[in-house]
PDB file of C-alpha atoms in Angstrom:
ATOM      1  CA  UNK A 263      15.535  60.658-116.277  1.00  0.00           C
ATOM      2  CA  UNK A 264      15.904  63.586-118.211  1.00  0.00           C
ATOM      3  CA  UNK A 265      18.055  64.314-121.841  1.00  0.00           C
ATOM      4  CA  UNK A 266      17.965  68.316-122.026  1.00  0.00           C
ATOM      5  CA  UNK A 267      20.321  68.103-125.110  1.00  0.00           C
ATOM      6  CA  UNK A 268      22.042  66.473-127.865  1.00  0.00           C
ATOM      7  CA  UNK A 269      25.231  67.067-125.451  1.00  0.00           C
ATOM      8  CA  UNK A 270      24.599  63.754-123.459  1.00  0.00           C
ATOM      9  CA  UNK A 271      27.899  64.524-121.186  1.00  0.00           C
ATOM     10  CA  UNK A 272      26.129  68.161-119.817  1.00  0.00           C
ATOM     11  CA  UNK A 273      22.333  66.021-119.538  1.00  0.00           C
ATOM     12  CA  UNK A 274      20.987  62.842-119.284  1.00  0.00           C
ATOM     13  CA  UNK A 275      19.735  64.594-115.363  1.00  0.00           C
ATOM     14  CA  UNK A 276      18.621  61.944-113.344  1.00  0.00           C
ATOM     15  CA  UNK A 277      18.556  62.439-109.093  1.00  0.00           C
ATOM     16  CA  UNK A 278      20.125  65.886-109.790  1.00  0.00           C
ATOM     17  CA  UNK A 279      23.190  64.741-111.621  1.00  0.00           C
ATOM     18  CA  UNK A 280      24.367  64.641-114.846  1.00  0.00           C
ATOM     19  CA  UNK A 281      26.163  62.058-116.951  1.00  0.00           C
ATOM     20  CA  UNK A 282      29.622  63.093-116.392  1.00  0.00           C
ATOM     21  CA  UNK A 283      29.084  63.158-112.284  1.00  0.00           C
ATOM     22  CA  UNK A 284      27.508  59.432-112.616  1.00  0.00           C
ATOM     23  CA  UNK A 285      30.718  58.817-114.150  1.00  0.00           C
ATOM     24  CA  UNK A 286      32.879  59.877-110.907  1.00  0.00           C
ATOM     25  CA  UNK A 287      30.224  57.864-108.749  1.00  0.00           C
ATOM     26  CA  UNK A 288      31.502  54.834-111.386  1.00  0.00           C
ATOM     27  CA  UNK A 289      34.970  55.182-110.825  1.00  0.00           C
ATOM     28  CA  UNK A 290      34.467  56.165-107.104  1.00  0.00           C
ATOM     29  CA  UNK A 291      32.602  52.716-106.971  1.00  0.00           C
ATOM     30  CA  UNK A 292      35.744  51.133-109.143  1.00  0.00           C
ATOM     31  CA  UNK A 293      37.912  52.791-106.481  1.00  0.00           C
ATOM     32  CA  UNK A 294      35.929  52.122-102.808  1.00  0.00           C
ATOM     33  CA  UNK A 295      33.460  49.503-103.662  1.00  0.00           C
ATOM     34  CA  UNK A 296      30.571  52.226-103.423  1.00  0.00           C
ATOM     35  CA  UNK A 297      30.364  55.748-102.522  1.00  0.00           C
ATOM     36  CA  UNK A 298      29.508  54.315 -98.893  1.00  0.00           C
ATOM     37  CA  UNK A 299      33.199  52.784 -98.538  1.00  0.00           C
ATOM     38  CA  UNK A 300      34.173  56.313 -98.325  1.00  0.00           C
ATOM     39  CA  UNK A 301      32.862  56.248 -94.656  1.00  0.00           C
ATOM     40  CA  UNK A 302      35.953  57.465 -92.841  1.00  0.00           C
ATOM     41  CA  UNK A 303      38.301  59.022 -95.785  1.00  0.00           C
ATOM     42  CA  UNK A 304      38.353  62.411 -95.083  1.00  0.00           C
ATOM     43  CA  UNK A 305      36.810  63.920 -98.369  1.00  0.00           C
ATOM     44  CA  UNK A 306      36.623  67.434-100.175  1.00  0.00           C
ATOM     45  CA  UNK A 307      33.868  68.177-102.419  1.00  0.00           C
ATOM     46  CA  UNK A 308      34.518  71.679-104.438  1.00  0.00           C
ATOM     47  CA  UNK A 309      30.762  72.649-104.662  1.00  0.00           C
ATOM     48  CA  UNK A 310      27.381  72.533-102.609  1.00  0.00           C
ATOM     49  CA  UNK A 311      24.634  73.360-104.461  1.00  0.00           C
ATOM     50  CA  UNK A 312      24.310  70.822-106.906  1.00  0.00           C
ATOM     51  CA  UNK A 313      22.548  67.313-107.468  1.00  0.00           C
ATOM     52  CA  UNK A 314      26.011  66.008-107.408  1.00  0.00           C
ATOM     53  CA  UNK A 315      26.888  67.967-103.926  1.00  0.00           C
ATOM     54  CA  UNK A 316      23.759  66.655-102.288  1.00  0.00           C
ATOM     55  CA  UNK A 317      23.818  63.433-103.539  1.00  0.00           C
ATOM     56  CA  UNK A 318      27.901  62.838-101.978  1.00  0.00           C
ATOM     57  CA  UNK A 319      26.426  64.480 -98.860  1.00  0.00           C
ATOM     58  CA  UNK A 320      23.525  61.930 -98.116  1.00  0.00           C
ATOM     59  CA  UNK A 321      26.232  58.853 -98.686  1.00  0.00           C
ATOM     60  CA  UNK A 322      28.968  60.741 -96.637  1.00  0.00           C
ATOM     61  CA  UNK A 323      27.583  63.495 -94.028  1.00  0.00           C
ATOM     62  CA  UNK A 324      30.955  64.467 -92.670  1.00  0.00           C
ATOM     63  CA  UNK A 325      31.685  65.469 -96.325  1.00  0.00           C
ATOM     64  CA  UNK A 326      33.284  68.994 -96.995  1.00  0.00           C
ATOM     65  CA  UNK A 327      31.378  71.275 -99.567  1.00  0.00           C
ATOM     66  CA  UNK A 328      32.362  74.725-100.536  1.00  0.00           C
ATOM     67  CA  UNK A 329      31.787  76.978-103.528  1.00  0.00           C
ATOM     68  CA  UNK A 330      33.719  80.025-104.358  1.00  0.00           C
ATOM     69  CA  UNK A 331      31.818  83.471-103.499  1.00  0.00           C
ATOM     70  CA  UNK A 332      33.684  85.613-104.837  1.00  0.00           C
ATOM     71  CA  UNK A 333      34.679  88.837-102.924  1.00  0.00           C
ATOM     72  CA  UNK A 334      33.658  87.340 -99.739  1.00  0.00           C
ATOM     73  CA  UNK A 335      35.646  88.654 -96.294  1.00  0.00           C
ATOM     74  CA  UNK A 336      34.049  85.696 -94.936  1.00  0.00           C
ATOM     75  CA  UNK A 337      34.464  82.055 -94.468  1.00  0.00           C
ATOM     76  CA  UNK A 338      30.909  81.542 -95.034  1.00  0.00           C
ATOM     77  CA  UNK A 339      28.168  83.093 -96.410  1.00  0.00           C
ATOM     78  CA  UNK A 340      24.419  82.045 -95.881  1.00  0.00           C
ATOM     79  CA  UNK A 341      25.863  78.636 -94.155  1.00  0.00           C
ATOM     80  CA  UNK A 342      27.717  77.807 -97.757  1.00  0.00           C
ATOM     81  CA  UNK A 343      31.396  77.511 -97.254  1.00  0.00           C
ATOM     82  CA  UNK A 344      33.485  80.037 -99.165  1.00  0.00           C
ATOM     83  CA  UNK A 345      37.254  78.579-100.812  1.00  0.00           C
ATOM     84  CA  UNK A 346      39.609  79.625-103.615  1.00  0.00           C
ATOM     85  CA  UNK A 347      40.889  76.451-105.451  1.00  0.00           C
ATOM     86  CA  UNK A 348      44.105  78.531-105.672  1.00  0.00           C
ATOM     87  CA  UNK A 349      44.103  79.735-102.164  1.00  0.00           C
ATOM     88  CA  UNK A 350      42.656  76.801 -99.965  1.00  0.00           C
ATOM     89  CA  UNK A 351      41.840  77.393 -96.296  1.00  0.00           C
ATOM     90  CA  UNK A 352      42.910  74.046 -94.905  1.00  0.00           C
ATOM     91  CA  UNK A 353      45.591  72.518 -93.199  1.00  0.00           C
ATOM     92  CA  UNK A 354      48.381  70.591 -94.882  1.00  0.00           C
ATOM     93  CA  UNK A 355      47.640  66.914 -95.861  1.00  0.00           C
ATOM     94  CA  UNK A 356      43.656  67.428 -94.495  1.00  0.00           C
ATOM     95  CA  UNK A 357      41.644  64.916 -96.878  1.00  0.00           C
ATOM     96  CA  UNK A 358      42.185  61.639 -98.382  1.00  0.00           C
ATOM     97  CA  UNK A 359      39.951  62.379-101.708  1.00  0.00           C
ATOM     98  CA  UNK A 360      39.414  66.082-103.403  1.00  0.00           C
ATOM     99  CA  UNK A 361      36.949  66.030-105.861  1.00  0.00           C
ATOM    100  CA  UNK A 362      36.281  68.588-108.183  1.00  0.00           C
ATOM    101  CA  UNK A 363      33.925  69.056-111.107  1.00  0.00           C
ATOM    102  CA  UNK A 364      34.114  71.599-113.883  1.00  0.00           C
ATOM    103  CA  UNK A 365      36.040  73.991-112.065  1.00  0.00           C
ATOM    104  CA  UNK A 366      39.917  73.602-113.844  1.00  0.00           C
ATOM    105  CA  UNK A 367      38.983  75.525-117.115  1.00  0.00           C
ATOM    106  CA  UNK A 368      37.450  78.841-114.407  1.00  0.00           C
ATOM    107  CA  UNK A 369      40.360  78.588-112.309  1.00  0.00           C
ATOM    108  CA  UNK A 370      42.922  81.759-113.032  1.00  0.00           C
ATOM    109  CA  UNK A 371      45.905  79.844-112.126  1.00  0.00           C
ATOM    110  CA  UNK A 372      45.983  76.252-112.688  1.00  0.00           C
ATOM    111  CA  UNK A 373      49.359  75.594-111.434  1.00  0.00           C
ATOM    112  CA  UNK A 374      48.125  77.138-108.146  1.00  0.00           C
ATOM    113  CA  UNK A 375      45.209  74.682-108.180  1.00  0.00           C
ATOM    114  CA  UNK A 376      46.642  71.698-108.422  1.00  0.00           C
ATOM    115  CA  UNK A 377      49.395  72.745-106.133  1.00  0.00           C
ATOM    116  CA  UNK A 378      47.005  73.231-103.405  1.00  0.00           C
ATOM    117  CA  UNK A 379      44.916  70.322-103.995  1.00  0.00           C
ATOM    118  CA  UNK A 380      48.147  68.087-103.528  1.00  0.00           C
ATOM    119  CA  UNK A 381      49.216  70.028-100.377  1.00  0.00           C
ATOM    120  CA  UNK A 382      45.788  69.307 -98.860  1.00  0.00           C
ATOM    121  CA  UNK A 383      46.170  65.843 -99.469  1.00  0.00           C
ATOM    122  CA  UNK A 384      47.175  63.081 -97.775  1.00  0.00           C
ATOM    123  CA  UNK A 385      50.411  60.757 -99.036  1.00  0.00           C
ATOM    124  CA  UNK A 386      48.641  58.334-101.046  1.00  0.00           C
ATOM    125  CA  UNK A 387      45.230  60.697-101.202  1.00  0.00           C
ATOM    126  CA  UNK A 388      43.420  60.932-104.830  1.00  0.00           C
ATOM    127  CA  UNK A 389      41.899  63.801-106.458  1.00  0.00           C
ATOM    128  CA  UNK A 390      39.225  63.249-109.051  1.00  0.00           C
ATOM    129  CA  UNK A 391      37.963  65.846-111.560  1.00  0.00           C
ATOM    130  CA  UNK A 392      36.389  66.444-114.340  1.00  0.00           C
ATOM    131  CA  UNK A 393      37.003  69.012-116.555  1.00  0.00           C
ATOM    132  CA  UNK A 394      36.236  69.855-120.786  1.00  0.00           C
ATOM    133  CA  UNK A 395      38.837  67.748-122.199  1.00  0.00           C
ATOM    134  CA  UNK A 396      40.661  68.805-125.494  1.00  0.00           C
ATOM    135  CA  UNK A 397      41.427  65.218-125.433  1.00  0.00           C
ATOM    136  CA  UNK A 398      42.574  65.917-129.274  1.00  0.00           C
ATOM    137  CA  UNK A 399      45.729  67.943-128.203  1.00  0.00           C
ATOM    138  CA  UNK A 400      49.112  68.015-125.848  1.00  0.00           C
ATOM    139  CA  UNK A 401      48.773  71.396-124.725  1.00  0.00           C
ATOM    140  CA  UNK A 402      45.890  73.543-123.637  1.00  0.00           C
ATOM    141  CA  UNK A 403      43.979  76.336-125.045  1.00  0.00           C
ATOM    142  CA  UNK A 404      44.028  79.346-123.522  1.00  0.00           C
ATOM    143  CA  UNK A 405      41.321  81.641-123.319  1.00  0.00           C
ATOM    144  CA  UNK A 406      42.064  84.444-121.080  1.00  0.00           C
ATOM    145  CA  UNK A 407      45.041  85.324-118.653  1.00  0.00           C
ATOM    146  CA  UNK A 408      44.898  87.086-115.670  1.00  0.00           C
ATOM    147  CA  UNK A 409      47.733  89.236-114.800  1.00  0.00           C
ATOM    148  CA  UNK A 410      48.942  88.806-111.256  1.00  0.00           C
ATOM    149  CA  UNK A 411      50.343  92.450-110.950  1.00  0.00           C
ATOM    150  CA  UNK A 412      47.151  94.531-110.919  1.00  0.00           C
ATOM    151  CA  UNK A 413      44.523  91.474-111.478  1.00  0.00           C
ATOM    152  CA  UNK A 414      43.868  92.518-114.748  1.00  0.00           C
ATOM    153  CA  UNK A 415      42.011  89.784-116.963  1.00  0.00           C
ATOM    154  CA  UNK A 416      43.758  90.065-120.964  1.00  0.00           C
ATOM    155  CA  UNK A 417      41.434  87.847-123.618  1.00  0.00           C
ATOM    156  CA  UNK A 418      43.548  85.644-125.504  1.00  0.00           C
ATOM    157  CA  UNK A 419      40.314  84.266-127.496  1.00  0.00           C
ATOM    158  CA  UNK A 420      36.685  84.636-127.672  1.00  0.00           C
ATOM    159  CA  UNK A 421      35.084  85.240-124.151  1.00  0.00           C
ATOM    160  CA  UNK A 422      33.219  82.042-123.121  1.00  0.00           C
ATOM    161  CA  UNK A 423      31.132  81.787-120.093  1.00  0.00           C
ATOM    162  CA  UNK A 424      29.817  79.000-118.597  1.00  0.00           C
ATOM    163  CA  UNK A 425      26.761  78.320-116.190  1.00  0.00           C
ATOM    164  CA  UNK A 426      27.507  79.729-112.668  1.00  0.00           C
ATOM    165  CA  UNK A 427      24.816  78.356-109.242  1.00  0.00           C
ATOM    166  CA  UNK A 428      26.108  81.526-107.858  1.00  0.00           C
ATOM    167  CA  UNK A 429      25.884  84.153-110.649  1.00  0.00           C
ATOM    168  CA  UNK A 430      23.196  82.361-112.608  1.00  0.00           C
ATOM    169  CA  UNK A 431      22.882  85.926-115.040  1.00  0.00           C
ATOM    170  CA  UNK A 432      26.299  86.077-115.114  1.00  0.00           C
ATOM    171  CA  UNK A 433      28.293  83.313-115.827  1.00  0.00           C
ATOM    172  CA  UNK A 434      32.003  82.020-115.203  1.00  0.00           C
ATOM    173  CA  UNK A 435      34.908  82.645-117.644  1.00  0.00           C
ATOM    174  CA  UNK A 436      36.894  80.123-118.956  1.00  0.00           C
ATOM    175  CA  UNK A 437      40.425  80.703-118.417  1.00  0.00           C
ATOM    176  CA  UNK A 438      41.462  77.263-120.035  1.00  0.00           C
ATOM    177  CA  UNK A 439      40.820  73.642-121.863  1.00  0.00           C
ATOM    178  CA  UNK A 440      43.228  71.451-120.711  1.00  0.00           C
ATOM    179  CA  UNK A 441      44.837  69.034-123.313  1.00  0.00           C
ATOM    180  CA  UNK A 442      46.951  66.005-122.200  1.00  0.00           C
ATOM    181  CA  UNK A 443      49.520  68.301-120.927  1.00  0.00           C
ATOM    182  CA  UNK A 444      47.609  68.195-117.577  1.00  0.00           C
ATOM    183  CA  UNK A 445      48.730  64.748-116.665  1.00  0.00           C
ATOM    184  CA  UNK A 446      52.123  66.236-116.569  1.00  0.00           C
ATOM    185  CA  UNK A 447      51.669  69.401-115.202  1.00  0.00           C
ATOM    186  CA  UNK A 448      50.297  67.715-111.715  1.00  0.00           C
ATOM    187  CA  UNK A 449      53.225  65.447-111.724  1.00  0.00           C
ATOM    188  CA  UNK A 450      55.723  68.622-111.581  1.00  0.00           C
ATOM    189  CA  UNK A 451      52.925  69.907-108.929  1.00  0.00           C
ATOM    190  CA  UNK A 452      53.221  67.458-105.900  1.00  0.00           C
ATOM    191  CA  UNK A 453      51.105  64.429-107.854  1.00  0.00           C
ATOM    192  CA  UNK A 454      53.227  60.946-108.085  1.00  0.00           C
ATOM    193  CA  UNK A 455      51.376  59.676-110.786  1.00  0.00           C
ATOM    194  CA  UNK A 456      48.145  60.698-113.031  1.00  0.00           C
ATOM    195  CA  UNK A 457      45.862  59.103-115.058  1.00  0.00           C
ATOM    196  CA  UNK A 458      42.697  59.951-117.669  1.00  0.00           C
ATOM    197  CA  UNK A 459      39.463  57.491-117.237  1.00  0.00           C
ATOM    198  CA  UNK A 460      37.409  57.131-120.183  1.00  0.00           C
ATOM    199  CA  UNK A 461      34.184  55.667-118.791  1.00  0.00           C
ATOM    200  CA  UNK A 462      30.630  55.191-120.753  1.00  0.00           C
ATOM    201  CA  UNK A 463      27.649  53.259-119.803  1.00  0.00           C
ATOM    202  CA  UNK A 464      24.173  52.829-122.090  1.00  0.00           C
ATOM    203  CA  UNK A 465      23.074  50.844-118.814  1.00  0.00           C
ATOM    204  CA  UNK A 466      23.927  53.824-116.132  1.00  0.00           C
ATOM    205  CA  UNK A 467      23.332  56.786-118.539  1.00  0.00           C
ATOM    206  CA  UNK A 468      27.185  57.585-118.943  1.00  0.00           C
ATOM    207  CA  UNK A 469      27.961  59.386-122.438  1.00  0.00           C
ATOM    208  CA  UNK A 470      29.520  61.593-123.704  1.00  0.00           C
ATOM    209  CA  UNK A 471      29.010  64.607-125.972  1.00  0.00           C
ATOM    210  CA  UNK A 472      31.531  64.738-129.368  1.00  0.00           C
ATOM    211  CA  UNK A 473      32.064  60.915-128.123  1.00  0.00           C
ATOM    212  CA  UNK A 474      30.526  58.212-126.582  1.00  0.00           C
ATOM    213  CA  UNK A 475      33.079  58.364-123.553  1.00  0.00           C
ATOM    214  CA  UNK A 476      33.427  60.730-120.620  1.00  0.00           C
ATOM    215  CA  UNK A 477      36.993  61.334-119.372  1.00  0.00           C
ATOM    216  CA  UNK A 478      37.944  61.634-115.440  1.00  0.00           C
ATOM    217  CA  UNK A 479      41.013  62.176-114.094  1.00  0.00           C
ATOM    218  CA  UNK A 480      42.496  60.507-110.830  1.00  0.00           C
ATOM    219  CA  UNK A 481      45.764  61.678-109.560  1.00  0.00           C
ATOM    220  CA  UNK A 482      47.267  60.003-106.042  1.00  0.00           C
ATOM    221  CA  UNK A 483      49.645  62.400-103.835  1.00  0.00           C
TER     222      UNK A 483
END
């Protein structure tokens, strides 16, 4: 095990995952029993290149992993499976769990996101996520806006990039830091209910960074 920084949430690496993604396992194991009771849920996974990715992929091999390349024409691109949070590919009501990991804040359009999260689930499906949390706040902060006449990006704050497995040197923008406010936004978005986790662990490496918890989110269709 591995602590790259004072930030325990974004280190702590162990196996290729990070505190925060050994705090989905813990609530998927709160959940299912164990990542194995998943066998047979039909599950989306929105990445494939990380610890985390591989990890889900050894427990459940029928698992569905995708990043988002942007500007592809194609479905996939060097056998890793292109989608659009805001755009999904799939069929209506395809999985029974979506899980998604620090992609909210990069997504242009939340609303879109979490409406097409709930139309790929199943009735009574989940969606986990994790996303940075202005767990201090109702609303959101918003960073940048993209304007869906032209496609033109407008700043609203100081640009902030996070790390990106597909543009390494270049980074992803944050769009957004979702506040409390989320909870009810994917209720008016086809969620019936939503929740906020706060899970920590000394004995499973689970902490957090400004505090000792991390939060996840579960939602049910």
């Amino acid at each position: 095990m591995l602590i790259g920084s004072e930030n325990y949430r974004e280190s702590i690496t162990a196996e290729g995952c990070l505190s925060r993604h050994r705090a989905v396992l813990m609530l998927l194991e709160r959940l299912y029993g164990s990542p194995q009771g998943l066998a047979g849920e039909r599950v989306y996974l929105a990445e494939a290149l990380s610890g985390f990715a591989r990890r889900l992929q050894q427990w459940l091999p029928d698992v569905v992993l995708s990043e988002y390349l942007e500007g592809a024409t194609e479905s996939f691109s060097d056998g890793v499976r292109h989608e659009d949070l805001c755009a999904l590919s799939f069929a209506d009501a395809a999985f029974d769990l979506v899980i998604t990991n620090e992609l909210f804040e990069h997504v242009h359009s939340l609303d879109a996101a979490l409406g097409e999260i709930a139309r790929v689930l199943k009735p009574g499906g989940r969606m986990i996520c994790t996303f940075p949390f202005a767990y201090g706040q109702h609303e959101q902060i918003r960073k940048a806006v993209r304007h869906p006449d032209d496609g033109r990006v407008e700043l609203l704050a100081e640009l902030e990039l996070h790390g990106d497995p597909i543009r390494p040197q270049q980074g992803s923008m944050v769009y957004q830091v979702s506040g409390w406010s989320i909870l009810d936004q994917a209720r008016t978005l086809g969620f019936t209910w939503a929740c906020m986790h706060a899970i920590a662990s000394w004995k499973h490496g689970v902490l957090g960074g400004e505090i000792p918890v991390i939060f996840v989110m579960e939602a049910e269709r």
